[in-house]
Coordinates of C-alpha atoms and ligand atoms in Angstrom, one line a residue:
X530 CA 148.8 64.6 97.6
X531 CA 147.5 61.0 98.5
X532 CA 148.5 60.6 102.0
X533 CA 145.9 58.2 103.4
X534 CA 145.3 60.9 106.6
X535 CA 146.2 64.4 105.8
X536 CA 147.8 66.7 107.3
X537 CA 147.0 69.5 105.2
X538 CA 143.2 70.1 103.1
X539 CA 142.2 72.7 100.7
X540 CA 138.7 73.1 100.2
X541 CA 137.7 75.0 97.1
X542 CA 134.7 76.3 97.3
X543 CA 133.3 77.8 100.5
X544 CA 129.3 77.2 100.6
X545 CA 127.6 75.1 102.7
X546 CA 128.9 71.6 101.8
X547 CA 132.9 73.0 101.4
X548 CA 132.3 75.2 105.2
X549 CA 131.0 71.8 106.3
X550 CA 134.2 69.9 104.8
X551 CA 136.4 72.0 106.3
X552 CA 135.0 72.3 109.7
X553 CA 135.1 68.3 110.2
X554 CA 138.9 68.0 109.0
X555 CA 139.9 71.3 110.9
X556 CA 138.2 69.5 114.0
X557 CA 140.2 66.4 113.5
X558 CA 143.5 67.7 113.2
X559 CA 144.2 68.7 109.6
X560 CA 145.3 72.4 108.5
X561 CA 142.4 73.4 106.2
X562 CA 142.3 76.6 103.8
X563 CA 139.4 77.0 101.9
X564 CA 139.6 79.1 98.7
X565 CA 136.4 81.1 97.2
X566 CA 136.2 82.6 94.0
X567 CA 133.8 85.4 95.1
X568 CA 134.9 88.0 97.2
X569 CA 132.4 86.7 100.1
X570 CA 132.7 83.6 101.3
X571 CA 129.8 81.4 101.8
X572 CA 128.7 80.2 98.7
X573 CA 124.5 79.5 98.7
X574 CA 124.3 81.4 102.0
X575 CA 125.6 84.6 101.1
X576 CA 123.5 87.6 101.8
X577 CA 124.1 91.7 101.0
X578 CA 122.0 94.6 101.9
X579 CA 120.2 97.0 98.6
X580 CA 120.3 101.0 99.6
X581 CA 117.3 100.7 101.5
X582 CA 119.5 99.0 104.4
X583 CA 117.2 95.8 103.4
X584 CA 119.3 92.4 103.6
X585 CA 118.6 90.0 101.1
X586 CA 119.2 85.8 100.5
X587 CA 120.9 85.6 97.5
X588 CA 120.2 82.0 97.4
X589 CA 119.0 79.9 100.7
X590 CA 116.4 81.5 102.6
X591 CA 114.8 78.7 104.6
X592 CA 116.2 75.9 106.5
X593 CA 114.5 73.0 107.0
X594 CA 117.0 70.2 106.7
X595 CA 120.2 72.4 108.4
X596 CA 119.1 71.5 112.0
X597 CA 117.8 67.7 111.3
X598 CA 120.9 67.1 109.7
X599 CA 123.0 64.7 111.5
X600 CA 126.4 67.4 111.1
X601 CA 124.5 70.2 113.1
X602 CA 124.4 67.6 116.0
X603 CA 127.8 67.4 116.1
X604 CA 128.8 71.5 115.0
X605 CA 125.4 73.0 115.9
X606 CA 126.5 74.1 120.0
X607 CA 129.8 75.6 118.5
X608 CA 127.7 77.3 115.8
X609 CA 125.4 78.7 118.4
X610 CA 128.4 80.2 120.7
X611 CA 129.5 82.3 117.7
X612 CA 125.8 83.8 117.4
X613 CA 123.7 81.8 115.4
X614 CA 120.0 81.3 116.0
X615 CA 116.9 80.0 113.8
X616 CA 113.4 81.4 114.5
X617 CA 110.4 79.8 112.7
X618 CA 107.0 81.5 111.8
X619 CA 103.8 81.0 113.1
X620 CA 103.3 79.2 109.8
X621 CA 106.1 77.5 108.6
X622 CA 104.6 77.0 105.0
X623 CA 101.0 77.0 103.1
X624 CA 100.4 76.6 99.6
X625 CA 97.9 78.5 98.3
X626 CA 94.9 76.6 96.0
X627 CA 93.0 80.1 95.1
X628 CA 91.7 82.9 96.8
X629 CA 89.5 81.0 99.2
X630 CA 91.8 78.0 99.8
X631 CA 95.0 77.1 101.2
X632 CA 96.7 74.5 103.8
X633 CA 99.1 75.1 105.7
X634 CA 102.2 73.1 107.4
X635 CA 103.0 73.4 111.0
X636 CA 105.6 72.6 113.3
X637 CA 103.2 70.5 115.4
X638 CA 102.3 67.4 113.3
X639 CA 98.3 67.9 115.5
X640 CA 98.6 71.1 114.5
X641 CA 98.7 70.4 110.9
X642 CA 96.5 67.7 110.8
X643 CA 93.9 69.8 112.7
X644 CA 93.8 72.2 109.8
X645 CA 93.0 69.8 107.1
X646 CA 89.1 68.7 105.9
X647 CA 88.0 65.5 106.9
X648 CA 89.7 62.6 107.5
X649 CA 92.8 64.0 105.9
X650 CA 94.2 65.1 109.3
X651 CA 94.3 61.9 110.9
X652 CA 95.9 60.3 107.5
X653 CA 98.5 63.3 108.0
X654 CA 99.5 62.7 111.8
X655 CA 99.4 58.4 110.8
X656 CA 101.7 59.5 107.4
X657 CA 104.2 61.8 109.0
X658 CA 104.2 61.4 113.1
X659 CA 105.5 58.3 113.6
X660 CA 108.6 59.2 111.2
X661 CA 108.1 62.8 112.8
X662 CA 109.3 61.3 116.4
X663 CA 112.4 59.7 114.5
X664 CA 113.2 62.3 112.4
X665 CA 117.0 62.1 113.9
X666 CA 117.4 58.3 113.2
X667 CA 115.3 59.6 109.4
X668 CA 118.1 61.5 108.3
X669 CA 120.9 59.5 110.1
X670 CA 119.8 57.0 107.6
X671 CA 118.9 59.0 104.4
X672 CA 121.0 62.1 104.2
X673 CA 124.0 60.2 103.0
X674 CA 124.7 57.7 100.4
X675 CA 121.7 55.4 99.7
X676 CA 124.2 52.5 99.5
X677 CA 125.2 51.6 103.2
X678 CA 124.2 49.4 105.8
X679 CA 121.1 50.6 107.8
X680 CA 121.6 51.1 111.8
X681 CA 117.4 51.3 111.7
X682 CA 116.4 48.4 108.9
X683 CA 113.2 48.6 109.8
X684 CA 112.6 52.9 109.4
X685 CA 114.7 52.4 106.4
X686 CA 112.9 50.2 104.8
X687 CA 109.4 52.1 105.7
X688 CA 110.6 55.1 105.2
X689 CA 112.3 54.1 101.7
X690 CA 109.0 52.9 100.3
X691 CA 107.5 56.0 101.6
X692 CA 110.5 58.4 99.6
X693 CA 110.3 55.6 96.5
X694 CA 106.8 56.4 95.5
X695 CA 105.7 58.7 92.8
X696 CA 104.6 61.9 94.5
X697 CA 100.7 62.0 92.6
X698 CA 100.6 57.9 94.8
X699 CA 101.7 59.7 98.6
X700 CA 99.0 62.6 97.8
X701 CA 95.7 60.7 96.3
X702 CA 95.9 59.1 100.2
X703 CA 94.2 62.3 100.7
X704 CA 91.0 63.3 99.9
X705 CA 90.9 66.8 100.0
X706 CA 92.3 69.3 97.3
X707 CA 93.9 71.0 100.3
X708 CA 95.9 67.8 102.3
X709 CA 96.5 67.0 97.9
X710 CA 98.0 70.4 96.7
X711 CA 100.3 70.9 100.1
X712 CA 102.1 67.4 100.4
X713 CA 102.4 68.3 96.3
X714 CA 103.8 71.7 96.8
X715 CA 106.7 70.1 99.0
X716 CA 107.5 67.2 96.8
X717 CA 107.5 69.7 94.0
X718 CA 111.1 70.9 95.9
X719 CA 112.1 67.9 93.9
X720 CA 112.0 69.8 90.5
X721 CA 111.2 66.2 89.0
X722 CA 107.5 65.2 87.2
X723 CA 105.7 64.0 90.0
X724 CA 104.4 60.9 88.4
X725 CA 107.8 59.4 88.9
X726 CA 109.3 57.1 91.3
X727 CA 111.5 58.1 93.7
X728 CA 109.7 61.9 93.1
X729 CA 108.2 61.6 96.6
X730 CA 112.1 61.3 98.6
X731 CA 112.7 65.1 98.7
X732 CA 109.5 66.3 99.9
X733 CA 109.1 63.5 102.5
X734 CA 112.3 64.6 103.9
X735 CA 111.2 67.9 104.0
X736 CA 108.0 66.9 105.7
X737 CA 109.5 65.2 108.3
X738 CA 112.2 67.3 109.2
X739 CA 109.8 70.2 109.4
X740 CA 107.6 68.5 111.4
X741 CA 110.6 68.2 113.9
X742 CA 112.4 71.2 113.4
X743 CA 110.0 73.8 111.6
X744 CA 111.3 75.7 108.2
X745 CA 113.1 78.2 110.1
X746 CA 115.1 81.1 108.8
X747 CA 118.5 82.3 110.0
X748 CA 118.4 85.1 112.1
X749 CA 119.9 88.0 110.2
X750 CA 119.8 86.5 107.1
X751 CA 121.1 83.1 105.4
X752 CA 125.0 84.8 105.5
X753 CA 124.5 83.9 109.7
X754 CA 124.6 80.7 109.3
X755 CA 128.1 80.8 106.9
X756 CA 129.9 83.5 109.5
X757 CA 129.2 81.3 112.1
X758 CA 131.1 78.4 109.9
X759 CA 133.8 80.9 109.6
X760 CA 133.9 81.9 112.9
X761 CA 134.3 78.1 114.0
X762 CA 136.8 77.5 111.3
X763 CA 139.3 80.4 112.3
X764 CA 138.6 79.3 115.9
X765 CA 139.8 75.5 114.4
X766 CA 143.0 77.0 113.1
X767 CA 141.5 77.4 109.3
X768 CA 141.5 79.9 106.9
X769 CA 139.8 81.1 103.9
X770 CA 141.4 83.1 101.0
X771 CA 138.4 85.0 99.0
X772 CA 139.0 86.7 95.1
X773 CA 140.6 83.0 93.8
X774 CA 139.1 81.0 90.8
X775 CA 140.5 77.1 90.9
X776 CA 140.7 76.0 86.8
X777 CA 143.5 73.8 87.0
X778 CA 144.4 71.3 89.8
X779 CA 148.2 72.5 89.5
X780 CA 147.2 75.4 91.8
X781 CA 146.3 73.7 94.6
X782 CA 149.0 70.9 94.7
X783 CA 150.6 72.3 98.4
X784 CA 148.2 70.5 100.5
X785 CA 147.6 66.2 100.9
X786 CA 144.2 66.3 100.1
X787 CA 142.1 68.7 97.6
X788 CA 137.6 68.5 98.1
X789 CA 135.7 70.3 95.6
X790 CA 133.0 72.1 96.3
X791 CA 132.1 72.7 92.8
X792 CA 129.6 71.7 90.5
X793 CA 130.8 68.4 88.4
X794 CA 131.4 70.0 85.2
X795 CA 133.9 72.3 87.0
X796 CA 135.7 69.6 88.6
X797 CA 136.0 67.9 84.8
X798 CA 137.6 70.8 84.2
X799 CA 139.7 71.8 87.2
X800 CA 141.1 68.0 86.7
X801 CA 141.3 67.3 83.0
X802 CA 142.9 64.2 82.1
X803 CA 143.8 63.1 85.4
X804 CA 140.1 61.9 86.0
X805 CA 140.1 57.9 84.5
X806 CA 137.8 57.5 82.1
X807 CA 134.9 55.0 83.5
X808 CA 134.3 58.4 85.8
X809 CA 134.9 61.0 83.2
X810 CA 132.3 59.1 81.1
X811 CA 129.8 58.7 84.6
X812 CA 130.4 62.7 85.0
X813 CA 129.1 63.2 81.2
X814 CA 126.3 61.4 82.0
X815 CA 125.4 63.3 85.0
X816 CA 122.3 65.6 84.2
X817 CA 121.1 68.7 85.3
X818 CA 117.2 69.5 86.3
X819 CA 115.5 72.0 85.3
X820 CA 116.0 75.6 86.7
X821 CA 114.8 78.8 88.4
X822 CA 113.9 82.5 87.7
X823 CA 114.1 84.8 91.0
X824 CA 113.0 88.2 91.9
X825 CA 114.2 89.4 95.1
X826 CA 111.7 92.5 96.1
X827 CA 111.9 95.2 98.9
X828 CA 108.3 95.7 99.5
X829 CA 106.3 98.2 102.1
X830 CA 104.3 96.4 104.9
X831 CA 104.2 92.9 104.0
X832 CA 101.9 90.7 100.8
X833 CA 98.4 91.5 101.3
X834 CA 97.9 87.6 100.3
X835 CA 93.9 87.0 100.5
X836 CA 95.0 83.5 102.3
X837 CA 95.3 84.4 106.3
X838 CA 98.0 81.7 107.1
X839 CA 99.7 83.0 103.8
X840 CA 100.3 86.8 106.2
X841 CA 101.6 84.5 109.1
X842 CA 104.2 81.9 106.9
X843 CA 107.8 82.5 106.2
X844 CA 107.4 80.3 102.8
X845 CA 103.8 80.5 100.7
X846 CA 103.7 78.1 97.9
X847 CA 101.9 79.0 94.4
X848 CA 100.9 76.9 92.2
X849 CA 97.3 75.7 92.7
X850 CA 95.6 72.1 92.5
X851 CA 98.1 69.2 93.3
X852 CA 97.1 68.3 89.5
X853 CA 98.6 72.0 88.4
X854 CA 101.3 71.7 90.1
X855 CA 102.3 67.8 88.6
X856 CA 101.4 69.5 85.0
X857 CA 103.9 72.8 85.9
X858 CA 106.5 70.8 86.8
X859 CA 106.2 68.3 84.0
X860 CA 106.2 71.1 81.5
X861 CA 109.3 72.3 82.9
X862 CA 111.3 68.8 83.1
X863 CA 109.7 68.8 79.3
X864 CA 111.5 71.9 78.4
X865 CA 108.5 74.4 78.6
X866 CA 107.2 77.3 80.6
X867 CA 104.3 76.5 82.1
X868 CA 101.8 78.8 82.2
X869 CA 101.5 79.2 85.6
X870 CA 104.9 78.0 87.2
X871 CA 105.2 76.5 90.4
X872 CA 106.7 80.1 93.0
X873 CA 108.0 79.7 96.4
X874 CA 107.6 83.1 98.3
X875 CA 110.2 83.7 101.2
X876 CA 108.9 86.3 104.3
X877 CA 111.7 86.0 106.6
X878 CA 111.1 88.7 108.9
X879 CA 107.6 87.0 109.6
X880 CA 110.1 84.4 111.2
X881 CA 112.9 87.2 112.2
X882 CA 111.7 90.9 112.5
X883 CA 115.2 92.2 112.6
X884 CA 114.7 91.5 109.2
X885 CA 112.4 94.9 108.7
X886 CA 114.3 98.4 108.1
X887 CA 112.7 101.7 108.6
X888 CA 113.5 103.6 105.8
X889 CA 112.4 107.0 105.4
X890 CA 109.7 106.7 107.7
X891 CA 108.5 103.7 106.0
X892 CA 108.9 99.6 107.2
X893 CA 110.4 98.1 104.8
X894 CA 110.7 93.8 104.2
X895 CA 112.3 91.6 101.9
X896 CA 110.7 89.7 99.6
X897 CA 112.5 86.2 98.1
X898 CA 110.6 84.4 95.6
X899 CA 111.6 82.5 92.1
X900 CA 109.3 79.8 90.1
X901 CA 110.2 76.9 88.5
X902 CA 110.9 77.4 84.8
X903 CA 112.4 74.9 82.3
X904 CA 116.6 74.8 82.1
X905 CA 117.6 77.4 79.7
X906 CA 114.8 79.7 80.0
X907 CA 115.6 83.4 78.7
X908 CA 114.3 86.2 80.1
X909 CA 114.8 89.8 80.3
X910 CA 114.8 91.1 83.6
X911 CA 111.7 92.6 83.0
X912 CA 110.2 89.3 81.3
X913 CA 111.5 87.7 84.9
X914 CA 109.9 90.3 87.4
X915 CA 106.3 90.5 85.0
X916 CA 106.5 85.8 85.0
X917 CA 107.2 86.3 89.4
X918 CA 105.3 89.1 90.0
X919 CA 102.0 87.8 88.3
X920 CA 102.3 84.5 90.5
X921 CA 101.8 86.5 93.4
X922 CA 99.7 89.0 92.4
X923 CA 96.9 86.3 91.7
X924 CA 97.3 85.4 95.1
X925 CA 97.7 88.6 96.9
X926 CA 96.0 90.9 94.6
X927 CA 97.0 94.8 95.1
X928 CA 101.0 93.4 95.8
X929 CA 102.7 95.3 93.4
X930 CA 101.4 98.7 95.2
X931 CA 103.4 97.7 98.1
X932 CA 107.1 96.9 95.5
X933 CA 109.3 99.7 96.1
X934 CA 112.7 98.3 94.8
X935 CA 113.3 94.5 93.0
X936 CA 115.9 93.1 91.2
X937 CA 115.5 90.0 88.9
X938 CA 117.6 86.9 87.5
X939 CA 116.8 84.5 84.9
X940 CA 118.5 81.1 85.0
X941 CA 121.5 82.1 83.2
X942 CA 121.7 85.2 86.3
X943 CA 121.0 82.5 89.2
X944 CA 124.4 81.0 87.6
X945 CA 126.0 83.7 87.8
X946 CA 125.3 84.6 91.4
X947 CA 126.7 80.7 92.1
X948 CA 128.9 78.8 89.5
X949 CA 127.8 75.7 91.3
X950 CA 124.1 76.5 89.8
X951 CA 124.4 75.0 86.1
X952 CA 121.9 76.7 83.8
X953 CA 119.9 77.7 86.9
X954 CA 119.1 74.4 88.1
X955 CA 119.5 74.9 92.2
X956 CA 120.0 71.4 93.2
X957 CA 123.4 70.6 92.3
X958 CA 121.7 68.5 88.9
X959 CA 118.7 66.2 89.1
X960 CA 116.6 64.6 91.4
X961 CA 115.4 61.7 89.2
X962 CA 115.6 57.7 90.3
X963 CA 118.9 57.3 89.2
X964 CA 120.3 60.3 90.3
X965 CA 118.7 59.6 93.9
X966 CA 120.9 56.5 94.2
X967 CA 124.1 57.4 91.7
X968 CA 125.3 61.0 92.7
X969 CA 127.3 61.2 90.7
X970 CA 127.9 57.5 90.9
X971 CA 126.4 54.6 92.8
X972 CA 129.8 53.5 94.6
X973 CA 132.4 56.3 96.2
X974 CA 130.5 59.0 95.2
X975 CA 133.2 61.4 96.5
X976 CA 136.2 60.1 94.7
X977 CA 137.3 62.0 91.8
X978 CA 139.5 58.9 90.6
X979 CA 142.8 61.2 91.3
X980 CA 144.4 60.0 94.3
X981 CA 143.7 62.8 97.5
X982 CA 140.9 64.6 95.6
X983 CA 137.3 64.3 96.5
X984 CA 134.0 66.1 95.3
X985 CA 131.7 67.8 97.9
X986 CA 129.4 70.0 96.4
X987 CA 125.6 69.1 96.5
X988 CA 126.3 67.3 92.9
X989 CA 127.2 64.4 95.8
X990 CA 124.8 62.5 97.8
X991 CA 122.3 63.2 99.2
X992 CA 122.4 66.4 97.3
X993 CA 120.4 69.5 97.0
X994 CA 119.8 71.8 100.2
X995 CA 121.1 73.3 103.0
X996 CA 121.7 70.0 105.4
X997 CA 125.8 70.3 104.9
X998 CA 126.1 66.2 104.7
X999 CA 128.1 66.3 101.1
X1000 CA 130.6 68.3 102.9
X1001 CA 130.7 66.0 106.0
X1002 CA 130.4 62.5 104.0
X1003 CA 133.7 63.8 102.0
X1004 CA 135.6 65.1 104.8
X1005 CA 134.7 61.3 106.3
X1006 CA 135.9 59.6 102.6
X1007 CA 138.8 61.9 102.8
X1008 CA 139.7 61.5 106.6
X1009 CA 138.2 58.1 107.5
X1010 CA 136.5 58.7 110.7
X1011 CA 136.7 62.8 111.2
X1012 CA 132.9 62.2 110.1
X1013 CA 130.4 60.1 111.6
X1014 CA 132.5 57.0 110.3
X1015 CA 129.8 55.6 108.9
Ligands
FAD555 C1 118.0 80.8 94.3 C2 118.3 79.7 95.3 C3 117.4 79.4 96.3 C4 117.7 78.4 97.2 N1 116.8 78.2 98.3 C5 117.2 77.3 99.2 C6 116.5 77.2 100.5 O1 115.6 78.1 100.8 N2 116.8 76.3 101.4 C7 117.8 75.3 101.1 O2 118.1 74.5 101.9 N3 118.5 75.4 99.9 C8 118.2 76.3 99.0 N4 118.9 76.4 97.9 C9 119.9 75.4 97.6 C10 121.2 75.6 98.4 O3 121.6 76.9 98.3 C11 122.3 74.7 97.8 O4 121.8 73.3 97.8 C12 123.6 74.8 98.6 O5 124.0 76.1 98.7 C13 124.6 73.9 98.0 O6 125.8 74.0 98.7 P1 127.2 73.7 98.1 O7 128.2 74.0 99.2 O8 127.2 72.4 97.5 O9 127.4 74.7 96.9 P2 127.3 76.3 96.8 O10 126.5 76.8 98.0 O11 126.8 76.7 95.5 O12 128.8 76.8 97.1 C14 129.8 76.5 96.2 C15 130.9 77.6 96.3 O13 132.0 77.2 95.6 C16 132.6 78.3 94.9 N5 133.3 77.7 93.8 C17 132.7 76.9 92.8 N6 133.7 76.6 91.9 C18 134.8 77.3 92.3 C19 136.1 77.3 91.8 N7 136.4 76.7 90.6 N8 137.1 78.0 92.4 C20 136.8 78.6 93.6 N9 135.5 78.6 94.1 C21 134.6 77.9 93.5 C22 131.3 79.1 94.5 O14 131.7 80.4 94.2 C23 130.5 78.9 95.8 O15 130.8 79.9 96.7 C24 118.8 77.5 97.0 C25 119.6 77.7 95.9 C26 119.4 78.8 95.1 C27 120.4 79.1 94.0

């Protein structure tokens, strides 16, 4: 290994970040394999159908960073020749306060605004427009490393104040319980207490982008988006060997350079010794966030939700007040279950209606949902449907009539459906300050400290999500130049 460009890459790990990995160094010349320890490749974008012919997400559902993000405008026209499409909503997303009130994010920055009380909307469109109409030059600048030279000071530097602020500041702008609870429900993506700096970065990403791009869904499910990678990589000269768990560097020794889409603990492991010791000891230190319980449901009809723009959105947020929310996820990060956890609730074929199956003369969706529940949290399946289910059911009273099939995961399950997902926790470890700028360390995050091995998983910066930029920044660190060189 340690050839300063190689000719050959092995990529363990094939999920979004290791696809993306591969796909930038198979397009600049080097002879990529990627190995997978589950039998289908695709990491967090796998998908599989239950007997009802109903396709589920097993992880990723919705996609608001994967088009914004500066790799799909470089892979996004290839991705599209080998079949893959996004479709938004009418509603991309609405949090739900109680039965009578809910707001609701549109594509259209008016649009939103329009549907907020008072003077909230024009705060909205004067918050979120003007970094709406650069989201490209946004995420050019933040998903990647925070340490680097800005090409756009001055939309870094507003834009980092922005991200930088505790959540509870960027929502008392607003007046309104409504404007308050939604801009809460999409920082709490962050799985961080919202009192704390830096907790307001993920969701004003997610703002922004969405405001661009929408929260679209894949069109047959999230496992699109990873054949489509596939596709591209075999049509690049790669290849992918499924069924093959890494644990020791020694098997992968054939090619120059080695990127790990793995969590960090399983790169300790995979490299042992060979790591030095100033970033074996940074690795230790590394934490994880706090985690998630899912139930995946195949319901008849769709969520009788007494919200209206909750029957037309692909994702519905639970959770209440902006205050409830702050409290929920600060009881998690604290290591307890709140009472009522913050639930996302996924409706793709609101966005898609491929997505519906007859079955047995009935229509027949599927549901994706999971709350927010402190790391470690044990629960029977059972315990996890009744903690899900009851979220809902609040808000769409009547919806467990319309369950015909469900299957449930606690933390400890959402591991084992990826290894990358620590204890449950979905981001790749936590979203606090430090972690914002030091993933897993301030300076050459990617470098393992053995010579030709680099980390890529969303335990990199800029981390959590679907937005592929671990993958690409590696392939970069690995390849100088195969990435956007920057
Ligand atoms: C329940 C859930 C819901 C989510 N919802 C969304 C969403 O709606 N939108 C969104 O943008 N993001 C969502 N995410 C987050 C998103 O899925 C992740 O951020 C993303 O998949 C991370 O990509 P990755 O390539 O870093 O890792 P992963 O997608 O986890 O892929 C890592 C791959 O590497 C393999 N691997 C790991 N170790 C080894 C080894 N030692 N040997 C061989 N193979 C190995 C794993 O099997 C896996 O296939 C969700 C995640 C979960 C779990």
């Amino acid at each position: 290994m340690s050839k300063s460009t190689p000719s050959t890459a092995t990529v363990v790990g094939s999920g979004p970040n290791g696809l993306a990995a591969a796909l930038v160094l198979a397009r600049a010349g080097v002879e990529v394999t990627v190995v997978e320890a589950e039998a289908t490749a695709g990491g967090g974008l796998r998908s599989s159908t239950d007997d009802h012919g109903v396709r589920h997400d097993h992880c990723a559902t919705t996609f608001p960073l994967a088009q914004a993000s500066p790799f799909f405008r470089e892979f996004g026209s290839a991705l599209a020749g080998h079949g893959l499409e996004f479709a938004t909503a009418p509603v991309d997303a609405v949090h739900v306060l109680d039965a009578t009130r809910s707001a609701s994010l549109l594509t259209s920055v008016a649009d939103t605004a329009a549907g907020l009380p008072g003077k909230d909307g024009r705060l909205w469109h004067a918050s979120f427009g003007p970094l709406a109409d650069r989201a490209d030059q946004v995420t050019d600048e933040f998903l990647r490393p925070i340490l680097h030279l800005p090409r756009h000071p001055l939309l870094f530097a507003g834009f980092g104040v922005q991200a930088g602020l505790p959540a509870s500041w960027s929502w008392r702008r607003f007046r309104s319980p409504e404007a308050r609870a939604l801009l809460a429900g999409i920082m709490a993506h962050a799985f961080t207490p919202l009192h704390l700096p830096g907790s307001s970065a993920a969701g004003t990403m997610l703002t922004v982008a969405g405001h661009a791009h929408g929260w679209p869904v894949a069109v047959g499910g999230s496992q699109s988006v990873a054949d489509a990678m596939l596709a591209e990589l075999t049509a690049l000269g790669g290849s992918v060997v499924t069924g093959e768990r890494i644990t020791d560097l020694s098997q992968v020794t054939d090619a120059d350079a080695v990127l790990l889409d793995t969590s960090v603990e399983d790169a300790a492991r995979i490299l042992g010794d060979r790591v030095p010791d100033r970033i074996a000891r940074t690795w230790r230190r590394f934490r994880r966030g706090p985690a998630v319980a899912k139930v995946d449901y195949t319901v008849e009809g769709g969520i009788p939700w007494s919200s209206p723009d909750a029957r037309r959105a692909a994702t519905v947020h639970l959770g209440g007040t902006a205050d409830r929310v702050a409290a929920a996820e600060k009881d998690c990060w604290q290591g307890r279950l709140p009472r009522r956890p913050f639930t996302l609730v996924g409706q793709p074929w609101l966005a898609d209606p491929s997505r519906t199956v007859t079955h047995g003369g009935r229509q027949l969706n599927p549901v994706w949902a999971y709350a927010h529940v402190p790391a470690g949290w044990t629960g029977t399946a059972q315990e996890t449907f009744d903690l899900v289910t009851s979220q809902i059911e609040d808000a769409a009273p009547g919806f467990r009539d319309h369950v015909v099939d469900w299957s449930a995961s606690d933390p400890a399950g959402v591991q084992a459906t990826g290894r990358n997902n620590t204890g449950g926790d979905i981001s790749g470890g936590a979203n606090d300050l430090v972690q914002l700028l030091a993933r897993p360390r301030l300076l050459r995050p990617y470098d393992t400290g053995v010579p030709g091995v680099y980390l890529c998983s969303s335990s990199t910066a800029p981390g959590g999500g679907v937005h592929f930029m671990c993958g690409m920044k590696a392939a970069d660190r690995c390849c100088p130049g195969a990435g956007d060189g920057r």
